[in-house]
PDB file of C-alpha atoms in Angstrom:
ATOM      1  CA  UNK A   1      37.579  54.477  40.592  1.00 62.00           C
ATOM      2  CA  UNK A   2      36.222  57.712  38.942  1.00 69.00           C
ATOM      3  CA  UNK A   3      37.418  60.982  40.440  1.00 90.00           C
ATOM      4  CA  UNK A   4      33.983  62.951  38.838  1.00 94.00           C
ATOM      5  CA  UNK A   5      31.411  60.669  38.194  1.00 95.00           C
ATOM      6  CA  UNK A   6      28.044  62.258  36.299  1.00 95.00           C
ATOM      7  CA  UNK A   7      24.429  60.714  35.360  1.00 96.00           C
ATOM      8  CA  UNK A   8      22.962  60.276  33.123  1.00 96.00           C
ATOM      9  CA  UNK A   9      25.945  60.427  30.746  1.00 94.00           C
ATOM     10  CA  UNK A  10      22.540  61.099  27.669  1.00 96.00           C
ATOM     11  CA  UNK A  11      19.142  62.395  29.072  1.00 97.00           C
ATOM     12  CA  UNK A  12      16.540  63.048  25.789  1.00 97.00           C
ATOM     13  CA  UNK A  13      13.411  64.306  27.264  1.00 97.00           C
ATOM     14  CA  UNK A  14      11.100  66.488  25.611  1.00 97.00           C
ATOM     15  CA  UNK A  15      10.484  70.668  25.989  1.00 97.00           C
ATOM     16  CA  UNK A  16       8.681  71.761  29.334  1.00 97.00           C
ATOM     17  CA  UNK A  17      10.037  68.675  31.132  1.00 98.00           C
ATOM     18  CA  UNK A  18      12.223  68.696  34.642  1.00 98.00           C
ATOM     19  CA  UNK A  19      15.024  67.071  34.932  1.00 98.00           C
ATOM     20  CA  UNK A  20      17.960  66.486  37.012  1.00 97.00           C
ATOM     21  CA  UNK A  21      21.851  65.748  36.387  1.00 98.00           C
ATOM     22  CA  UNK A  22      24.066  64.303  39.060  1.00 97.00           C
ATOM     23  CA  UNK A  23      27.500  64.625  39.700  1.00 97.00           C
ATOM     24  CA  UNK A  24      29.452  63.429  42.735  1.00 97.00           C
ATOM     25  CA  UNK A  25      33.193  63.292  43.285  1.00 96.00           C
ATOM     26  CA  UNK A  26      36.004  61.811  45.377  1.00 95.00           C
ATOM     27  CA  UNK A  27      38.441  63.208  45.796  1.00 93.00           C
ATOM     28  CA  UNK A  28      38.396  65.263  49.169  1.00 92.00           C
ATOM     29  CA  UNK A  29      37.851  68.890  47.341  1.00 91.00           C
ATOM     30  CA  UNK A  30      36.027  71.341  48.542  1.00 89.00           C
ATOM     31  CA  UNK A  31      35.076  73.216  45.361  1.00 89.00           C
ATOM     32  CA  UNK A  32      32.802  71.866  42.996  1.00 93.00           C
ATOM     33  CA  UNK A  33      31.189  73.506  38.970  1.00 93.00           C
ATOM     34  CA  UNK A  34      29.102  73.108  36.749  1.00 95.00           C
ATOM     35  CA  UNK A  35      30.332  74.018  32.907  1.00 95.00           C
ATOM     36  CA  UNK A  36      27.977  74.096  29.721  1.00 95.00           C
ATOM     37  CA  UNK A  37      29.867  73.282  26.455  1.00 94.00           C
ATOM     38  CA  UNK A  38      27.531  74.405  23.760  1.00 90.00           C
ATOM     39  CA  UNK A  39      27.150  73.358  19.896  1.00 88.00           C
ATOM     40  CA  UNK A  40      30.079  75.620  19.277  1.00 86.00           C
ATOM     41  CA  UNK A  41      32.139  73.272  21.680  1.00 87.00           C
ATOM     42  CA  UNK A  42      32.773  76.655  23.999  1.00 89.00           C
ATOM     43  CA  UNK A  43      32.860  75.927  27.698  1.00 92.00           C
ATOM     44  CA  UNK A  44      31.252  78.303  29.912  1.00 91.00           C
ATOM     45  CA  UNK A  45      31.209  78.247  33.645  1.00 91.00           C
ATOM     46  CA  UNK A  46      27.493  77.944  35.146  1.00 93.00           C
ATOM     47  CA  UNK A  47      27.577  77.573  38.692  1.00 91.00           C
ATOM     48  CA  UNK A  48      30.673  77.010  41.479  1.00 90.00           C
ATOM     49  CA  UNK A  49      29.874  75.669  45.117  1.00 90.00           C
ATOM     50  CA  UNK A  50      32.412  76.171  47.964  1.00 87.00           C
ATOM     51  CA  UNK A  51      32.045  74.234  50.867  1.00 85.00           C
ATOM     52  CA  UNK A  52      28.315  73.503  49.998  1.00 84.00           C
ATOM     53  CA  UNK A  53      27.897  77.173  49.735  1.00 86.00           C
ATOM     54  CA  UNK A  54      27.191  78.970  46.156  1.00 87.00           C
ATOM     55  CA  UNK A  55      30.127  81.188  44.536  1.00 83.00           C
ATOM     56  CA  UNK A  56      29.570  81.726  40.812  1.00 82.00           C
ATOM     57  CA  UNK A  57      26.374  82.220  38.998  1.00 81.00           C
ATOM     58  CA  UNK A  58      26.909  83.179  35.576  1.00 83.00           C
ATOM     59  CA  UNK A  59      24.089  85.041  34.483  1.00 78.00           C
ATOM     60  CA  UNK A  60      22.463  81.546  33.852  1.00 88.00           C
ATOM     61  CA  UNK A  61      18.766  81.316  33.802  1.00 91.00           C
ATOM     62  CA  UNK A  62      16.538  80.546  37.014  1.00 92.00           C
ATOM     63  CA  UNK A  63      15.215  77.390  35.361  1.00 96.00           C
ATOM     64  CA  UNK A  64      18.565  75.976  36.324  1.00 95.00           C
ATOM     65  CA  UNK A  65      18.870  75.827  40.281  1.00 94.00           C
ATOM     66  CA  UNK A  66      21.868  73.792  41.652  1.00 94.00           C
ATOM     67  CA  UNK A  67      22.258  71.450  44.945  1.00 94.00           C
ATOM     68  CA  UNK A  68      24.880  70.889  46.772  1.00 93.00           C
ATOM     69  CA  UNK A  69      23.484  68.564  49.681  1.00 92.00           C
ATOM     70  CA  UNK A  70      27.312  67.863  50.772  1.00 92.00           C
ATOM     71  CA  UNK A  71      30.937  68.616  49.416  1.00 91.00           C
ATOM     72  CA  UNK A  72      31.447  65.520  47.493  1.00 95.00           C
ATOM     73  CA  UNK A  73      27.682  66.291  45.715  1.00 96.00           C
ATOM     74  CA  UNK A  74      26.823  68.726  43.118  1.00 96.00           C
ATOM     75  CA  UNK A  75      23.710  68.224  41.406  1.00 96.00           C
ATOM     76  CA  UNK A  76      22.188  70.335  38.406  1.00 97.00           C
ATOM     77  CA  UNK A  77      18.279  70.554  38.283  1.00 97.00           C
ATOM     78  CA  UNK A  78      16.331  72.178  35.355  1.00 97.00           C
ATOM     79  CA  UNK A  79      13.134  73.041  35.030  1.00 97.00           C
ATOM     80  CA  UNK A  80      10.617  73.661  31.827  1.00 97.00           C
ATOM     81  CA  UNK A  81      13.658  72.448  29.430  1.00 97.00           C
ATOM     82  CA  UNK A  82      14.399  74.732  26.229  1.00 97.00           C
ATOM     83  CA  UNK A  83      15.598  73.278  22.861  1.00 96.00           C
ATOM     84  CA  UNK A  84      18.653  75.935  23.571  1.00 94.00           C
ATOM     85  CA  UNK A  85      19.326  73.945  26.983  1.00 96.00           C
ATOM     86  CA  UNK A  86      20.844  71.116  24.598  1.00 96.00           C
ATOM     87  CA  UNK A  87      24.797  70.647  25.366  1.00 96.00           C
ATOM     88  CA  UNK A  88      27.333  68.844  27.183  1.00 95.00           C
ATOM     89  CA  UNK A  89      27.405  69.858  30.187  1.00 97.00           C
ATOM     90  CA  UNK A  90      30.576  68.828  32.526  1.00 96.00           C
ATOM     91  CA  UNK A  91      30.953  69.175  36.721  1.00 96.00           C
ATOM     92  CA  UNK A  92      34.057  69.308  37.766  1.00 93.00           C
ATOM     93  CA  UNK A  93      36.023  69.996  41.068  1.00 92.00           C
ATOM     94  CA  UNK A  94      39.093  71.217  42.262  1.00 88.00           C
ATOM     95  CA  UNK A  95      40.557  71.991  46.103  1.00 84.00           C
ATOM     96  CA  UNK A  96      40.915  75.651  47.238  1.00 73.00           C
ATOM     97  CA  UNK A  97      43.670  77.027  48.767  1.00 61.00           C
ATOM     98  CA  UNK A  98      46.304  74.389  48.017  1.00 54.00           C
ATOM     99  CA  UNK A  99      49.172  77.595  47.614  1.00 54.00           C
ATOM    100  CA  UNK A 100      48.921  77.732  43.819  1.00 58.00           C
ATOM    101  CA  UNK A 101      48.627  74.545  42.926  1.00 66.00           C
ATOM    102  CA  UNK A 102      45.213  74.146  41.815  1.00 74.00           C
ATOM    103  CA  UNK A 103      43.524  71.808  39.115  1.00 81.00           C
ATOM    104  CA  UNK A 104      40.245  71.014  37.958  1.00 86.00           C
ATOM    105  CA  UNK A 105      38.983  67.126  37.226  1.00 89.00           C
ATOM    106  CA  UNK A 106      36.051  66.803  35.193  1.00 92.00           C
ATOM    107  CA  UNK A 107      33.897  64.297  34.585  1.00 93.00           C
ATOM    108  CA  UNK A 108      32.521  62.575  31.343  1.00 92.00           C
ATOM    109  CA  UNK A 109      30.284  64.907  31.036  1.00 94.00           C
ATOM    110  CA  UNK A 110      26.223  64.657  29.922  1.00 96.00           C
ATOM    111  CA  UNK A 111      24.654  65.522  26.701  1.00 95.00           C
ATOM    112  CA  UNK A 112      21.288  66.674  27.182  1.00 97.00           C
ATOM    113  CA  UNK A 113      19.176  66.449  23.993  1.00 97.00           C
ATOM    114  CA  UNK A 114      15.611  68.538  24.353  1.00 97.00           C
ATOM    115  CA  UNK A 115      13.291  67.938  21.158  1.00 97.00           C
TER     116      UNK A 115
ATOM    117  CA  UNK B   1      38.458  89.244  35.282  1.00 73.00           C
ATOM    118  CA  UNK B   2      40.271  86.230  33.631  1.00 79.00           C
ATOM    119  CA  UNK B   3      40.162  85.705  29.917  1.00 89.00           C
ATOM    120  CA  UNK B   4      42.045  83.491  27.450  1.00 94.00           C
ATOM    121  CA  UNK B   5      42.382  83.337  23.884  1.00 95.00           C
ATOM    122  CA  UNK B   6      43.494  81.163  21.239  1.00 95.00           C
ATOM    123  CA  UNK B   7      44.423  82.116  17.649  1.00 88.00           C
ATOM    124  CA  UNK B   8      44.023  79.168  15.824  1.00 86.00           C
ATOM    125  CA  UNK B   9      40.166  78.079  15.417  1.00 90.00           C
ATOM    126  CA  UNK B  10      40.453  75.149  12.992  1.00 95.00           C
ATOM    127  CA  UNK B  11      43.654  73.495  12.077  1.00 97.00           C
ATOM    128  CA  UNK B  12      44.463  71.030   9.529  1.00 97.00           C
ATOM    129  CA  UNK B  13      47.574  69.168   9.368  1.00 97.00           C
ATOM    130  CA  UNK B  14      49.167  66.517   7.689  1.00 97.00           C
ATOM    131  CA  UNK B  15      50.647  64.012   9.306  1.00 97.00           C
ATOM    132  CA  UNK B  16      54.191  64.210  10.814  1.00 97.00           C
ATOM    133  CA  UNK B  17      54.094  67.884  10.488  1.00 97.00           C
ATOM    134  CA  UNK B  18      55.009  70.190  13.227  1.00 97.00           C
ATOM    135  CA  UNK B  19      52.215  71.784  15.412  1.00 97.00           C
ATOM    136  CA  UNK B  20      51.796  74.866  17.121  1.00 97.00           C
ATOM    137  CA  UNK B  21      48.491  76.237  18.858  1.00 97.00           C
ATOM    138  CA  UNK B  22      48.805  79.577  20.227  1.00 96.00           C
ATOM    139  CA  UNK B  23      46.826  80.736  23.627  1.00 97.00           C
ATOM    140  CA  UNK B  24      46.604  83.896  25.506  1.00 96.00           C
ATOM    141  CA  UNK B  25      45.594  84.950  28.819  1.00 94.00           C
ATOM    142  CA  UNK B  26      44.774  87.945  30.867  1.00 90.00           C
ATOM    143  CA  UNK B  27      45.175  88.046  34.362  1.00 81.00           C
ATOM    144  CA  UNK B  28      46.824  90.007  36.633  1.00 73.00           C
ATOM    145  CA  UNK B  29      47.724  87.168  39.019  1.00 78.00           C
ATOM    146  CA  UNK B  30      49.410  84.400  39.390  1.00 80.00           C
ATOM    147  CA  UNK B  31      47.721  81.262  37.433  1.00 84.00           C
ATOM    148  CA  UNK B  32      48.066  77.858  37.050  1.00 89.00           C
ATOM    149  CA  UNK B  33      47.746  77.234  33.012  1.00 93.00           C
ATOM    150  CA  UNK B  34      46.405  73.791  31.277  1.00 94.00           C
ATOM    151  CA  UNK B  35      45.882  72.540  28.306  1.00 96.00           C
ATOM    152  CA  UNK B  36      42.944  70.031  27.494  1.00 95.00           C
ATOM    153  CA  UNK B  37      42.394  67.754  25.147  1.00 95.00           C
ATOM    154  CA  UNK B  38      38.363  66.693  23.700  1.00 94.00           C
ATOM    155  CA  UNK B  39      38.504  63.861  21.159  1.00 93.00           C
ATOM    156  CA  UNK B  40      35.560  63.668  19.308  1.00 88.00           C
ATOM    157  CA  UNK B  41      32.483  62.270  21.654  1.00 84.00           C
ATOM    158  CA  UNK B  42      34.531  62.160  24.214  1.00 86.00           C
ATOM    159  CA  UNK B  43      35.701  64.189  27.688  1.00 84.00           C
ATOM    160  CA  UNK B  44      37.837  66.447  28.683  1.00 89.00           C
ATOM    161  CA  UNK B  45      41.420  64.682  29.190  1.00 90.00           C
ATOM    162  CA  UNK B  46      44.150  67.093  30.650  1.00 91.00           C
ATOM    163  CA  UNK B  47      47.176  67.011  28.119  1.00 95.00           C
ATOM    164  CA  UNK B  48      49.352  69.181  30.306  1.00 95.00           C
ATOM    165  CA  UNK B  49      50.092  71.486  33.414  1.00 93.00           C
ATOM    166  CA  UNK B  50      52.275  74.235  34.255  1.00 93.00           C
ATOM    167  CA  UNK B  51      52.149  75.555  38.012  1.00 89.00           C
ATOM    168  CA  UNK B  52      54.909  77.054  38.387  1.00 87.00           C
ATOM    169  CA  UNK B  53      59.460  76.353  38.185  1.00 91.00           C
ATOM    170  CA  UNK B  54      60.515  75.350  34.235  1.00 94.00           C
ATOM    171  CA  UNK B  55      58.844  76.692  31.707  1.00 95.00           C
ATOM    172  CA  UNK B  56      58.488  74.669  29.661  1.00 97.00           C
ATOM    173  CA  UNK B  57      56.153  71.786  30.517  1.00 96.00           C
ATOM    174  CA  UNK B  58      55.517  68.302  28.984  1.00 96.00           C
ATOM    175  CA  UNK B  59      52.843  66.535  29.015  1.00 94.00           C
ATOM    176  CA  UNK B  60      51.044  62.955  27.196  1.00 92.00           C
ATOM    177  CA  UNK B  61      51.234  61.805  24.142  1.00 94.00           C
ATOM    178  CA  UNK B  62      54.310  64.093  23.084  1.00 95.00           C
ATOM    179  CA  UNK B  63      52.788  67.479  23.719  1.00 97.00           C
ATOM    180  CA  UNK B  64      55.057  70.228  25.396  1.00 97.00           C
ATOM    181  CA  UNK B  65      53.755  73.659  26.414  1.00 98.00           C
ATOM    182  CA  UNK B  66      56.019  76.674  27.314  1.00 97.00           C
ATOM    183  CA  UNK B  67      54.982  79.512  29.481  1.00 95.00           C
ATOM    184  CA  UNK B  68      56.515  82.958  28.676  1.00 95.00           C
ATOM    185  CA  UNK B  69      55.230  85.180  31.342  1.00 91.00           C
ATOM    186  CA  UNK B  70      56.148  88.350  29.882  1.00 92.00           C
ATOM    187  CA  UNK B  71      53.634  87.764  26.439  1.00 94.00           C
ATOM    188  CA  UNK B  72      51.226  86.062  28.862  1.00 93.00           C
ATOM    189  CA  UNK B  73      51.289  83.158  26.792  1.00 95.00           C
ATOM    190  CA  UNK B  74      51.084  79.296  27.084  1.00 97.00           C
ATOM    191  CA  UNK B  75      51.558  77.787  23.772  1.00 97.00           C
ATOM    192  CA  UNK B  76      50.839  74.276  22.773  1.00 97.00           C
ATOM    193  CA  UNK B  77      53.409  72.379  20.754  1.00 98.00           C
ATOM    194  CA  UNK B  78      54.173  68.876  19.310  1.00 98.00           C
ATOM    195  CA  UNK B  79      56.971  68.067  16.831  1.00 97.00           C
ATOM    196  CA  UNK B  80      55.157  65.523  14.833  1.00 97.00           C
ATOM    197  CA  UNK B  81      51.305  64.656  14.729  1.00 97.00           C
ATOM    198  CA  UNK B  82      49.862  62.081  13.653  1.00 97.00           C
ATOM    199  CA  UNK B  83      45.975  60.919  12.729  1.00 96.00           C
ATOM    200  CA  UNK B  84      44.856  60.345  16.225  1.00 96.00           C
ATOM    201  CA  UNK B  85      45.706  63.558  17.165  1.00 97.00           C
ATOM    202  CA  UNK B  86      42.522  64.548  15.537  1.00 97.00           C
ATOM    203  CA  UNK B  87      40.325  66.333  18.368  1.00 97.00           C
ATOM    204  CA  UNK B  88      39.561  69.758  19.881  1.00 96.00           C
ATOM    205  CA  UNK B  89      42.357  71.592  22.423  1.00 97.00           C
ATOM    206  CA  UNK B  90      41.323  74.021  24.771  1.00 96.00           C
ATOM    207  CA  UNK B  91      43.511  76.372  26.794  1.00 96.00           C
ATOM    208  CA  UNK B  92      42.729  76.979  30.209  1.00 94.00           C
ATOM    209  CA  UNK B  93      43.531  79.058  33.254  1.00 90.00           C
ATOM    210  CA  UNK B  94      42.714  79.171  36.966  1.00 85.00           C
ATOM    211  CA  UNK B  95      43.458  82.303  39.064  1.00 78.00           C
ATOM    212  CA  UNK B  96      45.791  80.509  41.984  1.00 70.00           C
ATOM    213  CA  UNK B  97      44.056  82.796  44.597  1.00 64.00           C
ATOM    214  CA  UNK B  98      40.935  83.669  45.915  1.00 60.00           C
ATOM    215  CA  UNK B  99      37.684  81.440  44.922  1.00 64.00           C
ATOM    216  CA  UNK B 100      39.429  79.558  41.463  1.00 67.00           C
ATOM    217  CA  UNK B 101      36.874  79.179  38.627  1.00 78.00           C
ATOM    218  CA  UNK B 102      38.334  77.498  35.449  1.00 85.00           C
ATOM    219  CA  UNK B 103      38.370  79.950  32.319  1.00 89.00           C
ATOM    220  CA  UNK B 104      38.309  78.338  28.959  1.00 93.00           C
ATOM    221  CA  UNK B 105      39.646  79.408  25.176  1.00 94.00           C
ATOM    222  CA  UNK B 106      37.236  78.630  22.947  1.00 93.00           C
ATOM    223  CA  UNK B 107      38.934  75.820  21.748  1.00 95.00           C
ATOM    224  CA  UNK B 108      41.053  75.056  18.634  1.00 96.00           C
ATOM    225  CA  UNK B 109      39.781  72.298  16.325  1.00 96.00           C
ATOM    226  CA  UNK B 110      42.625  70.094  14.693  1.00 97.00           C
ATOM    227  CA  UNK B 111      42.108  67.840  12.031  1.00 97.00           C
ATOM    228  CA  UNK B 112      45.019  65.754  10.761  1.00 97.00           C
ATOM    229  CA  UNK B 113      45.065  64.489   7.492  1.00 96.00           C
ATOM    230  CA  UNK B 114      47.028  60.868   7.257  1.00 91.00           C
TER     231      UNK B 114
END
């Protein structure tokens, strides 16, 4: 069974479109993200969700608004797509407070393609 | 605020040579430290840990890692590489208090040559 699971793993849609990437996980944890790995392959946190409740925003555009309907759910929507929203972009999750011992899984990730 | 670094950008290799891919980190905390592994099209795999006890960590594949706290370093090591090796390492770290958020390097590309 997958830990993180994502969809679409490749969404090409066109510039102005909406769309909406999924991610859902397992594994009991409380904390879920939302990472953008650009052209460049760098990874930069988006968006964290505690508990359902948002954490992190990274200075990330208001075209991308994320929904957490329940722990195990973390779902990406983005409006009027950009060519510069094309990347990989990963959700991941991890469990807070386990004294120190914390790790992130991450899913397969979905490359978004806007032409 | 957390921030790591790594040295190398693009490494090329031969194979059965020796690697070594450097990675920094600030943070005044305690952290957990990772290494991950992207081959090419692929996810992010985790390649190794270190939480906390030895130093020295080892993970898949033949990789080792050791953690010297006072140079806030986690370097990435393997005695031998060989052609599948071929992908893009990151360094990581998350703080192990407070709300965690996962800080990338930005990644260290290695090519080996068979």
């Amino acid at each position: 069974d997958t830990a993180v699971s994502q969809t679409p793993k490749y969404l090409v849609t066109q510039m102005g479109n909406d769309k909406s990437i999924k991610c859902e996980q397992n594994l009991g944890h409380d904390t879920m993200y939302w990472y953008k790995q650009d052209s460049k392959k760098f990874l930069k946190i988006m968006f964290s969700y505690n508990n359902k409740e948002l954490i992190i925003n990274e200075t990330v555009p208001n075209r991308f608004s994320p929904k957490s309907p329940d722990k195990a759910h973390l779902n990406l929507h983005i409006n009027s797509l950009e060519l510069g929203d094309s990347a990989v972009y990963f959700c991941a999750s991890s469990q807070h407070g386990q004294g120190g011992n914390t790790e992130a899984f991450f899913g397969q990730g979905t490359r978004l393609t806007v032409v | 605020a957390q921030s790591v670094s790594q040295h190398n950008h693009h490494v090329i290799l031969s194979e059965a040579a020796s690697l070594e891919l450097g990675c920094n980190y600030s943070y005044g905390g305690t952290v957990n430290l990772f290494w991950y592994v992207q081959y090419p099209g692929q996810h992010l795999q985790l390649l190794l840990k270190y939480f906390s006890g030895d130093p020295l960590v080892k993970g898949i594949k033949g990789f080792e890692a050791e953690f010297i706290k006072s140079k806030f370093s986690f370097n990435l090591r393997k005695p031998s590489v060989q052609w599948s090796d071929t992908a893009e390492y990151f360094c990581a770290v998350i703080n192990a208090g407070g709300y965690q958020k996962v800080t990338f390097g930005i990644g260290t590309k290695l090519q080996v040559i068979p």
